[in-house]
PDB file of C-alpha atoms in Angstrom:
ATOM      1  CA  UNK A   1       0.000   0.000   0.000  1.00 56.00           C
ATOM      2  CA  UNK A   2       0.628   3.485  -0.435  1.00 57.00           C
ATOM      3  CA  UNK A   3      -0.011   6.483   1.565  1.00 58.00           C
ATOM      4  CA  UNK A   4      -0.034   9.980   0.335  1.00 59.00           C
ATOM      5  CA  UNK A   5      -0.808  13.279   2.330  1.00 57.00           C
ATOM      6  CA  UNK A   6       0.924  16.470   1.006  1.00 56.00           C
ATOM      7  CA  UNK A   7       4.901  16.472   1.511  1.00 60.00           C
ATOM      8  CA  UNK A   8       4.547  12.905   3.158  1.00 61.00           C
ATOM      9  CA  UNK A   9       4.204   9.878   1.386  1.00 61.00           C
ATOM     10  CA  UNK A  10       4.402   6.498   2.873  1.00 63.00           C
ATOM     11  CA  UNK A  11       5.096   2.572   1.013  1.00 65.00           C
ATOM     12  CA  UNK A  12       4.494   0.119   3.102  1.00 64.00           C
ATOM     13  CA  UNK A  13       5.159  -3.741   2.439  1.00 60.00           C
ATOM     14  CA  UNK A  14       4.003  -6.577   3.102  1.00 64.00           C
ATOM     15  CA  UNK A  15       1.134  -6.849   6.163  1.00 66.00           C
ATOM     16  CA  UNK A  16       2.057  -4.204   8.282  1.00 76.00           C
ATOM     17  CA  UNK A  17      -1.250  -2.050   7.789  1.00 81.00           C
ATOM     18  CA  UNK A  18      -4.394  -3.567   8.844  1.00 83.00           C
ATOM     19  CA  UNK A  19      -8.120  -2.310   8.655  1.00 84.00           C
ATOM     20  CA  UNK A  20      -9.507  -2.367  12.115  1.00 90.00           C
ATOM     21  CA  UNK A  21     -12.654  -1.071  13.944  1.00 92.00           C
ATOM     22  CA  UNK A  22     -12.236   1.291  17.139  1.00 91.00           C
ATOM     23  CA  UNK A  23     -15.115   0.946  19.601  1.00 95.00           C
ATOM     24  CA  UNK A  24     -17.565   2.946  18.229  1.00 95.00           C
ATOM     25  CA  UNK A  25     -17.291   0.655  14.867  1.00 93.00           C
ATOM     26  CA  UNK A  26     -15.561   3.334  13.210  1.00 91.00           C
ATOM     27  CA  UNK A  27     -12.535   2.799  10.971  1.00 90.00           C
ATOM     28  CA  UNK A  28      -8.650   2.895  12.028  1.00 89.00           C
ATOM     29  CA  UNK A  29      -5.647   1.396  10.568  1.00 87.00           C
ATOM     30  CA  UNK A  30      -2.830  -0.067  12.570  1.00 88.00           C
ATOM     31  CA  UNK A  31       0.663  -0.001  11.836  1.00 87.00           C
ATOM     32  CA  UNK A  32       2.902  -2.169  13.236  1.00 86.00           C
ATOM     33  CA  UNK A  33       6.757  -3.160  12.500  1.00 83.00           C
ATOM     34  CA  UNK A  34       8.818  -0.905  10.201  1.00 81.00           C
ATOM     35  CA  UNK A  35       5.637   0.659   9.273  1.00 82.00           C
ATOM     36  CA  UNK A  36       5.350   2.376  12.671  1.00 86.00           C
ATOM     37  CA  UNK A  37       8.842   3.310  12.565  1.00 86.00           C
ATOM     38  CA  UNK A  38       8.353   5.027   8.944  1.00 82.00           C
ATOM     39  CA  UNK A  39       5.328   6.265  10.325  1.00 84.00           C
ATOM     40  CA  UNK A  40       6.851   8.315  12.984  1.00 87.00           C
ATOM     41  CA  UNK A  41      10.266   9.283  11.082  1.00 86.00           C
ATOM     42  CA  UNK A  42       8.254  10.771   8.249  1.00 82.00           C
ATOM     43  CA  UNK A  43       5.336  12.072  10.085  1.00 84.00           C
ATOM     44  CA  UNK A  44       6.350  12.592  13.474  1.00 87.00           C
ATOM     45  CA  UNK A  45       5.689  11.121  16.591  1.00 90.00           C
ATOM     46  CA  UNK A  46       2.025  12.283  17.263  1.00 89.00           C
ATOM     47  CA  UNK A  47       1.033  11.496  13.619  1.00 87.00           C
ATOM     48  CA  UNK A  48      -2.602  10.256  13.040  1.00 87.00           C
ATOM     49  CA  UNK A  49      -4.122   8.069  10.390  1.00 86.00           C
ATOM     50  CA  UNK A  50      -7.500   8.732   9.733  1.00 87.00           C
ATOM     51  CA  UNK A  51      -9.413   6.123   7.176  1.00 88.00           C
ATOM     52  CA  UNK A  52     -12.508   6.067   4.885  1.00 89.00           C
ATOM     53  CA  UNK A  53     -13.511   2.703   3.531  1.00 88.00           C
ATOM     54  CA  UNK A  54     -16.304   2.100   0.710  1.00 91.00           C
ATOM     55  CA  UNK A  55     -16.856  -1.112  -1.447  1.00 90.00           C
ATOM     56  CA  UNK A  56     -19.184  -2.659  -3.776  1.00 94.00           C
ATOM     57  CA  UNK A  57     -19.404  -6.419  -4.955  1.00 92.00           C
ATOM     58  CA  UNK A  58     -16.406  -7.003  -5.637  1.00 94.00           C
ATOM     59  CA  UNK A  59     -14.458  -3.124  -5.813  1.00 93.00           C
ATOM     60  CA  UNK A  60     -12.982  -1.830  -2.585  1.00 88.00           C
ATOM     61  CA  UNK A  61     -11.042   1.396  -1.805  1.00 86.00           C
ATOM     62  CA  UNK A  62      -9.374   2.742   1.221  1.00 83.00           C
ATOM     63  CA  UNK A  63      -9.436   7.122   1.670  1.00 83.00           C
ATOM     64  CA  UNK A  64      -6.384   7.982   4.183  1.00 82.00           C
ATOM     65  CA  UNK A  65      -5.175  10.897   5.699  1.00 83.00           C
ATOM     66  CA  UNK A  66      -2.399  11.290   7.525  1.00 82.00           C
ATOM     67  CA  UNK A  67      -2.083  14.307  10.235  1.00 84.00           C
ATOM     68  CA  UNK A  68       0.995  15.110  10.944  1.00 81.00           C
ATOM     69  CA  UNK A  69       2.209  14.653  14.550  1.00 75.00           C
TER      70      UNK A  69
END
């Protein structure tokens, strides 16, 4: 996957992103591995991921922004 926000853009590899659902049943993404580390070096330490997922049949697409920490 890749993640773009404006002067930040992120590859990650392999299965270090994953769609998850906070409590509410709202949308979040977690990093983990050299993702996180990436994550942080690029974005800063307070950086946010904030996700927008929509499908149909058999299309899917993921909306992220990242706020810089």
């Amino acid at each position: 996957p890749v993640l773009r926000s404006y002067n930040c853009t992120l590859i990650f590899l392999g299965n270090s992103l994953e769609p998850v659902k906070d409590a509410l049943g709202r949308p979040e993404l977690r990093v983990e591995g050299n993702a996180a580390a990436l994550l942080v070096e690029r974005c800063g330490s307070g950086a946010r991921l904030h996700v927008s997922l929509s499908h149909e049949k058999e299309y899917a697409m993921a909306y992220v922004i990242i706020e810089r920490g």
